[in-house]
Short mmCIF file of C-alpha atoms and ligand atoms in Angstrom, two decimals:
data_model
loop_
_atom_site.label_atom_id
_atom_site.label_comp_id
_atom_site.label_asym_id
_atom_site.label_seq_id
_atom_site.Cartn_x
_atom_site.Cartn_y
_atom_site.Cartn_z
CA UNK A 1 61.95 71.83 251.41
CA UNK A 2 63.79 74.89 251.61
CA UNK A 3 66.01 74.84 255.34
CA UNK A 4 63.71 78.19 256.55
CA UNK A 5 60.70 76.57 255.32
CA UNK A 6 59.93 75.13 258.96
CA UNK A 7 59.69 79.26 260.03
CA UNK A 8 56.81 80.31 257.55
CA UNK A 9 54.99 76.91 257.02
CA UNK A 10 53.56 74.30 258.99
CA UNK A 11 55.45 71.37 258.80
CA UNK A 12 54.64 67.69 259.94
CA UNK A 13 57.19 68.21 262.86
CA UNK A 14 55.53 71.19 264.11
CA UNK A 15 53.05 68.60 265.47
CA UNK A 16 55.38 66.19 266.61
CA UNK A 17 55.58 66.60 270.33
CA UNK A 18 59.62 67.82 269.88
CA UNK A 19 61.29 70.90 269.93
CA UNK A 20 59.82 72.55 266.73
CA UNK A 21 56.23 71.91 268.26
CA UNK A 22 57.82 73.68 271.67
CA UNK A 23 58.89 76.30 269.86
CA UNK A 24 55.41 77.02 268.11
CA UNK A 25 53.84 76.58 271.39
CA UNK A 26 56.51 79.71 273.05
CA UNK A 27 56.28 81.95 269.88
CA UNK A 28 52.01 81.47 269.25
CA UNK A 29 50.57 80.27 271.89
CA UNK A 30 51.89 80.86 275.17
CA UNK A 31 52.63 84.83 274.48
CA UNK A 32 48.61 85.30 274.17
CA UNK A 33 46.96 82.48 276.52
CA UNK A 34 49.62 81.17 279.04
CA UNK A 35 49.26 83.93 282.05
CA UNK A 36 45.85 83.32 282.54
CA UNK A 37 45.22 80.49 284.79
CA UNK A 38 41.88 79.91 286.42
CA UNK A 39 43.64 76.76 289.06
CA UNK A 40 46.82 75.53 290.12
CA UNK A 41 48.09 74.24 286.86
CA UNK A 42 47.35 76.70 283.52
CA UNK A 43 48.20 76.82 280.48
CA UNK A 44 51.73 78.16 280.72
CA UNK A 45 52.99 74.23 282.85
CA UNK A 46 52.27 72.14 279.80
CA UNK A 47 51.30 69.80 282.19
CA UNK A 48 49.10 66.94 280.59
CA UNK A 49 45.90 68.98 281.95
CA UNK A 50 44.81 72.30 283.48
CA UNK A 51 42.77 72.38 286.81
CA UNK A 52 40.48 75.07 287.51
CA UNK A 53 39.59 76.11 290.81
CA UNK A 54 35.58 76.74 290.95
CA UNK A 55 35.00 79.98 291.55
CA UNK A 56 34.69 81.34 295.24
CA UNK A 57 31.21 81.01 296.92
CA UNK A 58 29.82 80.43 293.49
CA UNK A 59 26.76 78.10 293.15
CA UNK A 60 24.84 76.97 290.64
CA UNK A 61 25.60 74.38 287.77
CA UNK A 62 29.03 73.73 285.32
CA UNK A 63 27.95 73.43 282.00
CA UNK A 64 30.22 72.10 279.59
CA UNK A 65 30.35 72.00 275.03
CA UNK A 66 32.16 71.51 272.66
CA UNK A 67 32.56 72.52 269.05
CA UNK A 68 34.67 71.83 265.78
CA UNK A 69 35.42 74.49 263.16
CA UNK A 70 35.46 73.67 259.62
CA UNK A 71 34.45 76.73 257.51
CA UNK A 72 35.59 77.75 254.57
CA UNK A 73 37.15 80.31 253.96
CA UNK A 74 38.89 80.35 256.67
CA UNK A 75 38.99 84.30 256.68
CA UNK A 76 35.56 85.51 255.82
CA UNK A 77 34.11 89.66 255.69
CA UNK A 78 33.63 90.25 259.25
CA UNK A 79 35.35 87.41 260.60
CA UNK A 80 37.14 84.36 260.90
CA UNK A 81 37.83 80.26 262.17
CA UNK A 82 39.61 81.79 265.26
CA UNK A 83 36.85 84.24 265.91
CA UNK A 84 34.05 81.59 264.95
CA UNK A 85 35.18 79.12 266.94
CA UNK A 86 35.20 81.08 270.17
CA UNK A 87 32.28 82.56 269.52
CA UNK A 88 30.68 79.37 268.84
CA UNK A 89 31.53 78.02 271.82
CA UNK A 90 31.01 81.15 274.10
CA UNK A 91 27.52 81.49 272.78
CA UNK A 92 26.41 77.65 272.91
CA UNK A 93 27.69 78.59 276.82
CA UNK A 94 25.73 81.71 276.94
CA UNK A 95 22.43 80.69 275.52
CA UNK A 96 22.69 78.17 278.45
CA UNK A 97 22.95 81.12 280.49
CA UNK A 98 26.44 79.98 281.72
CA UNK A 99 29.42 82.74 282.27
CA UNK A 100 32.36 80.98 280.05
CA UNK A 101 35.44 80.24 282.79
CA UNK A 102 37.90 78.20 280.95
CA UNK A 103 37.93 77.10 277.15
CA UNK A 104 40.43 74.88 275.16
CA UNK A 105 41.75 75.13 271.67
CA UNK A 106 42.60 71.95 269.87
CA UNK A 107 44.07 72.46 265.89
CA UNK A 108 44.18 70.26 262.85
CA UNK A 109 46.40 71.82 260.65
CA UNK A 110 47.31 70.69 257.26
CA UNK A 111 50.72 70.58 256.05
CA UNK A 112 52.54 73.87 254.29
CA UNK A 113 49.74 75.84 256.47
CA UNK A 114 51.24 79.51 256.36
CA UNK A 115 52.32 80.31 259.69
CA UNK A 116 51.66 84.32 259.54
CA UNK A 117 47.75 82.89 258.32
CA UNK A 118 47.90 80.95 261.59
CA UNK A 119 49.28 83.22 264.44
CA UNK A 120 46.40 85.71 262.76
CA UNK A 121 43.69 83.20 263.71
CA UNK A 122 45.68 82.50 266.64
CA UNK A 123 45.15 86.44 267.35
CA UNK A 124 41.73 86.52 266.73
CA UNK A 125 41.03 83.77 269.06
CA UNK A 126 43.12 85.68 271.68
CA UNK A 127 41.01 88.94 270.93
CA UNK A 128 37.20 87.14 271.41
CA UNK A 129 38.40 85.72 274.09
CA UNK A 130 39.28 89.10 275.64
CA UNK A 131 35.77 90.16 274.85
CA UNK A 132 34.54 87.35 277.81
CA UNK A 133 37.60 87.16 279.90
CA UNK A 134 37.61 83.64 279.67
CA UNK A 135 41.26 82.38 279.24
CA UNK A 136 42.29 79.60 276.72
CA UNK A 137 43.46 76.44 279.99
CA UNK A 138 44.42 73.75 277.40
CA UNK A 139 45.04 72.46 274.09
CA UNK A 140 46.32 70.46 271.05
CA UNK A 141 48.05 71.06 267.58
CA UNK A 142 47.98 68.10 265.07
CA UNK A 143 49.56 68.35 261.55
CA UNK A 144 47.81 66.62 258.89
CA UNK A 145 50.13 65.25 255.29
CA UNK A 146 48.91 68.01 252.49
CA UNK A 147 45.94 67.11 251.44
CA UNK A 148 44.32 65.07 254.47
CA UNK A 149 42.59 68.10 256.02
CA UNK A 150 41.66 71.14 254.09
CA UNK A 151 43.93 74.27 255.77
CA UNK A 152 42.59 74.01 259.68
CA UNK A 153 40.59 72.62 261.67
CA UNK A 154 39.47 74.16 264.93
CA UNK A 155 37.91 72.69 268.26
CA UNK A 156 36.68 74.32 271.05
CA UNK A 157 35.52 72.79 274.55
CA UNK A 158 34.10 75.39 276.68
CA UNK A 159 33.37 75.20 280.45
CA UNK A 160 30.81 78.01 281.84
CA UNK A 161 29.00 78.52 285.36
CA UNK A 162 25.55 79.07 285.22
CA UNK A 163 23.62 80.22 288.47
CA UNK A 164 20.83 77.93 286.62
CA UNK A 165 21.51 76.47 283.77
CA UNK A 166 18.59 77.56 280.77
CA UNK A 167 17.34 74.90 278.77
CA UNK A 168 16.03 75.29 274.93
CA UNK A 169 12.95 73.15 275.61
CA UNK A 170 10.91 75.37 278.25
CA UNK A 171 8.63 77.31 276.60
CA UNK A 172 4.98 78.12 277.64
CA UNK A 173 2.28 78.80 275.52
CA UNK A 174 1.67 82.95 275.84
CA UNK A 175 5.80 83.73 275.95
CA UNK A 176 7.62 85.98 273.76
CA UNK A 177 9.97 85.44 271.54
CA UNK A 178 12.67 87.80 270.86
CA UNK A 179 15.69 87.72 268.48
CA UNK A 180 18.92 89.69 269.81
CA UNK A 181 19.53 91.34 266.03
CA UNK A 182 19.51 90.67 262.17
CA UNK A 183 19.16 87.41 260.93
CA UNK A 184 21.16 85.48 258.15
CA UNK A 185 24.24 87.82 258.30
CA UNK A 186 26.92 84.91 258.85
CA UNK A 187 25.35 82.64 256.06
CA UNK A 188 25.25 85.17 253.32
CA UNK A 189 28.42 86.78 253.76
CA UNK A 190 30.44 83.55 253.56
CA UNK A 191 27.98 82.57 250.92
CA UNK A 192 28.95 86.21 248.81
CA UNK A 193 32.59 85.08 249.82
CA UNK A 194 32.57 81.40 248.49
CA UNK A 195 35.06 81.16 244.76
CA UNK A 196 31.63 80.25 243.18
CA UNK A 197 29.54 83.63 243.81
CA UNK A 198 32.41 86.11 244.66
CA UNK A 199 29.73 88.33 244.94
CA UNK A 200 31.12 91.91 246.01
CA UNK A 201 28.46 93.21 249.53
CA UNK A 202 29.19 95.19 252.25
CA UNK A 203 27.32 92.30 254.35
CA UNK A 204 29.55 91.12 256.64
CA UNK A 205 29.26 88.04 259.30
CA UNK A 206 27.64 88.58 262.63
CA UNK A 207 30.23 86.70 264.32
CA UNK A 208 30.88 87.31 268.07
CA UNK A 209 30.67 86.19 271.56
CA UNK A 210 27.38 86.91 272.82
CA UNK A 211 28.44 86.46 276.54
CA UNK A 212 27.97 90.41 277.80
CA UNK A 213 25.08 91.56 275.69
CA UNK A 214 23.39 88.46 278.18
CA UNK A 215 25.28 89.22 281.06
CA UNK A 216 23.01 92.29 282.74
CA UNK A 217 19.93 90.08 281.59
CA UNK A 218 21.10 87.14 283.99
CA UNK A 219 22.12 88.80 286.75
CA UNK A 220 18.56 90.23 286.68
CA UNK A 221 15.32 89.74 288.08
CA UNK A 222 14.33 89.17 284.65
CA UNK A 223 16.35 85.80 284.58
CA UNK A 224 13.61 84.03 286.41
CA UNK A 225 10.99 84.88 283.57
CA UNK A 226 13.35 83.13 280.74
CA UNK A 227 12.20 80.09 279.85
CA UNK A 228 14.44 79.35 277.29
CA UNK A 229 17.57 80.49 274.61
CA UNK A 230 19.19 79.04 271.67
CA UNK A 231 21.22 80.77 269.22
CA UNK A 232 20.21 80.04 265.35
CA UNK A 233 23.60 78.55 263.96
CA UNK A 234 23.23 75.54 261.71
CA UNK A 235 19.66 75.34 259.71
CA UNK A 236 19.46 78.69 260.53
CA UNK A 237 16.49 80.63 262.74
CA UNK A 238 14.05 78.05 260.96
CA UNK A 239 15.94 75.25 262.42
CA UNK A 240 16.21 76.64 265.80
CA UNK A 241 12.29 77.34 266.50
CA UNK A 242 11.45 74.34 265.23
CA UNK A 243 13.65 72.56 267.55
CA UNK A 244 12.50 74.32 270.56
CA UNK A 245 8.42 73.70 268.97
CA UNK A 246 9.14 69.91 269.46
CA UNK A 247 11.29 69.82 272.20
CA UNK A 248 8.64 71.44 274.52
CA UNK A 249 5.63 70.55 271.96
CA UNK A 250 4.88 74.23 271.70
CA UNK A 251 3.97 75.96 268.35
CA UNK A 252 5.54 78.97 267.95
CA UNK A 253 4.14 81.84 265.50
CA UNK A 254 6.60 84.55 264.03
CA UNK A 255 5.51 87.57 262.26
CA UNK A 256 7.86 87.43 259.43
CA UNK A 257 7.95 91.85 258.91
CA UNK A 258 9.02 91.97 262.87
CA UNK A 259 12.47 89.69 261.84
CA UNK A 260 15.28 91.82 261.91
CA UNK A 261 17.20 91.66 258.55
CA UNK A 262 19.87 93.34 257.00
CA UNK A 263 19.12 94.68 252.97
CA UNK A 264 21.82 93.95 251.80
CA UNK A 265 21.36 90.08 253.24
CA UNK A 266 18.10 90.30 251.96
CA UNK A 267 19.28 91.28 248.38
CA UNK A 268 21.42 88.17 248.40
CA UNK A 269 18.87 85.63 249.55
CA UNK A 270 16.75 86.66 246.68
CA UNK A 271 19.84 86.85 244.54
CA UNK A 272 20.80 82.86 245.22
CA UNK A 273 17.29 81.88 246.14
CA UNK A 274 18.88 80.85 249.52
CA UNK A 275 15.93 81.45 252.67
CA UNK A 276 17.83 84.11 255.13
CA UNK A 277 15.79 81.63 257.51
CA UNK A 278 17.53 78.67 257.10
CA UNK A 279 21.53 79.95 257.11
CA UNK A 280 23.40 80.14 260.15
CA UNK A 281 24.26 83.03 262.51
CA UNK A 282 27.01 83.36 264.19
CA UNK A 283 26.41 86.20 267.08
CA UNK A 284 22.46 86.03 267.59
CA UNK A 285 20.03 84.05 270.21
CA UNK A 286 16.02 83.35 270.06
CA UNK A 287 15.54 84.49 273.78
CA UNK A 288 11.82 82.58 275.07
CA UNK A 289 10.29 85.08 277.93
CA UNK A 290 7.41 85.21 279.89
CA UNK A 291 4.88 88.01 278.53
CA UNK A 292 5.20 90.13 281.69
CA UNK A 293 8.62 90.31 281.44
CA UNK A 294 9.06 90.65 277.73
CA UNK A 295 9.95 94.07 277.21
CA UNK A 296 12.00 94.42 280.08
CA UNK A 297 14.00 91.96 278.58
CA UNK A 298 14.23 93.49 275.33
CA UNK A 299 15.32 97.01 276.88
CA UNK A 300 18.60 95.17 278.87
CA UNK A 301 19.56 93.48 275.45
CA UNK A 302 18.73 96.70 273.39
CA UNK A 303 21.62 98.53 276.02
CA UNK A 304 24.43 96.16 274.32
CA UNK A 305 25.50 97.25 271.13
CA UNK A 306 25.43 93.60 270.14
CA UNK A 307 21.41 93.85 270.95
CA UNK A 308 20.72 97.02 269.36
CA UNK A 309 18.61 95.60 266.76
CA UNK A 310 16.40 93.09 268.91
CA UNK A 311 13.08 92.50 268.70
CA UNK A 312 9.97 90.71 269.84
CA UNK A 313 8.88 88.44 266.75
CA UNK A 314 6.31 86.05 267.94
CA UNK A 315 4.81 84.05 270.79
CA UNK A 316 4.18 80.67 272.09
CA UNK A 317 0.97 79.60 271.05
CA UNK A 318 -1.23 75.56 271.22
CA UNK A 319 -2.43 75.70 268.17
CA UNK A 320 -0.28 73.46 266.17
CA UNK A 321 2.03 71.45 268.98
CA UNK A 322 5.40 70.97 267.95
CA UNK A 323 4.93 73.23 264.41
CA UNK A 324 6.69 76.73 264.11
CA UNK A 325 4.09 79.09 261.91
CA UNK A 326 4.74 82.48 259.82
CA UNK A 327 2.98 85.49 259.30
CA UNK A 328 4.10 86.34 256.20
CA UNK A 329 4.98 90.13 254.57
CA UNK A 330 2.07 89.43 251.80
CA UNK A 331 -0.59 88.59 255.25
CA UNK A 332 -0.27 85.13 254.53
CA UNK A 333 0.18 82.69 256.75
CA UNK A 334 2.04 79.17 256.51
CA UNK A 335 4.21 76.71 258.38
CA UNK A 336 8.06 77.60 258.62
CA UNK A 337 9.42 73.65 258.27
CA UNK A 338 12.71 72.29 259.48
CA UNK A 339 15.09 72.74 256.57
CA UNK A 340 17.06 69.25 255.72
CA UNK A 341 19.70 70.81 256.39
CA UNK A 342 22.24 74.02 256.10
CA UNK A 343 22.16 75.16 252.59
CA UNK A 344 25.78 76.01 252.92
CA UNK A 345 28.23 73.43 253.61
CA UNK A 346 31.08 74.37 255.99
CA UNK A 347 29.44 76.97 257.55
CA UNK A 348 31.05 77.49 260.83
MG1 MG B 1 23.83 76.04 269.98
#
């Protein structure tokens, strides 16, 4: 190894605990996350934990996740593992109707890991976070022998505040469904993206933080009327309704030509025969309201720019309990199933 190596490329020391991981730590980290503390102890003490201090006069419930980030590639159009992994956790926050207050970044880098790739996701990180003003209280950095982990490996914890926390099971036959914006986005970029297509598209990912287009809904009246959120990642919108169906043995029924999509990730669905339905998003929710308060709702999310596009797609229905239906374009009319699984590995 050349003697400067140490300054462009992760190294197994930089994860060591000594002074090349303290140095990493002053010239990454602590520059973009350490002023922020939410308690006593932040970031910036390197103490062996961070306290936060609840927030004055707040009540209500702490709601806590956690995520890992394995996606490949690791920059993508429209995004990338720092953005995606606080988005991911901001939103699985937000869809629980929970104002993100602290988060913590733990990394898995591999060996020879190009330092200007990392302070960029580093960056990115910084700049989603920015987007919620949630500061980063903790974290980790492991380094992996080249070849045990595949570039970097991202996880997120997130802790939110929610005045009352929204589950994904309550739905009630006769709500609305609404999506927040275009569906598939994330899935068929990185899919374009992958070495195997390299399929040129102005599609980008919908990655981001979903935290303020839901803000002004929350702090509502309207609140009361949601009955549920979830935001299609994983398995895609498919997988998301039919998780909510049997979680509150509901049947939901989506008119397929009310879905917003994108062309162009239309085009590439029928391109790789890949349903738009069953690939993950990144900055979207399925928002479950009460009828009377339906369109209200979908007025305060169209205000965000991230919720420019929503829609309402479908209702809550008895009909078939626990089964998700669709309307389809041709007036047909047939169950949307649970996929097996993501069609795209290493999605987010
Ligand atoms: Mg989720």
């Amino acid at each position: 190894m050349s003697p400067d190596r140490k300054d462009t490329h992760i190294t197994p020391l930089h994860g060591a605990g000594g002074e090349l991981m303290g140095e990493l730590l002053e010239r990454l980290i602590l520059p973009r996350f350490g002023k922020e503390a939410v308690g006593r102890i932040g970031l910036d003490a390197l103490d062996d934990g961070a306290t936060i201090a609840l927030p004055e006069g707040e009540t209500g419930e702490l709601v806590l996740t956690t995520d890992s980030h394995v996606v490949k590639p690791i920059f993508f159009p429209g995004g990338d593992i720092g953005r995606l992994a606080a988005a991911g956790t901001i939103n699985d926050l937000a869809v629980m109707g929970a104002r993100p207050i602290a988060l913590t970044l733990a990394a898995i880098i591999e060996e020879g890991f190009p330092i200007p790739d990392l302070e960029r996701i580093i960056e990115s990180f910084a700049a989603a976070l920015e987007e919620v003003d949630a500061p980063v209280v903790c974290g980790d950095t492991k380094v992996m022998p080249a070849g045990d982990v595949d570039g970097i490996v991202l996880n997120t914890t997130g802790l939110g505040i929610a005045r009352h926390a929204i589950s994904d099971a309550g739905l009630r036959p006769g709500d609305r469904v609404l999506l927040t914006g275009s569906i598939g986005d994330h899935g068929m970029a990185l899919l374009a993206a992958r070495e195997e297509f390299s399929l040129s598209t102005r599609l980008e990912s919908d990655v981001a933080p979903i935290w303020p287009m839901f803000a002004p809904l929350l702090e509502s009246d309207i609140c009361e009327a949601i009955h549920a959120m979830k935001d299609p990642t994983r398995g895609g919108l498919a997988a998301a309704l039919n998780e909510m169906a049997r979680k509150s043995s509901t049947c939901i029924e989506i008119e397929e030509t009310r879905i917003p999509m994108r062309s162009a990730a239309r085009g590439l669905s029928e391109l790789l025969g890949i349903s738009p339905l069953e690939v993950a998003n990144e900055g979207k929710a399925v928002v479950i309201v009460a009828p009377e308060a339906a369109e209200a709702a979908l007025r305060v999310l169209r205000e965000h720019p991230l919720g420019a596009d929503a829609a309402i797609v479908g209702t809550v229905t008895e009909e078939y309990p626990t089964r998700v239906i669709l309307d389809t374009e041709v007036g047909g009319r047939r169950f949307l199933d649970m996929p097996l699984g993501d069609p795209v590995p290493r999605i987010c």
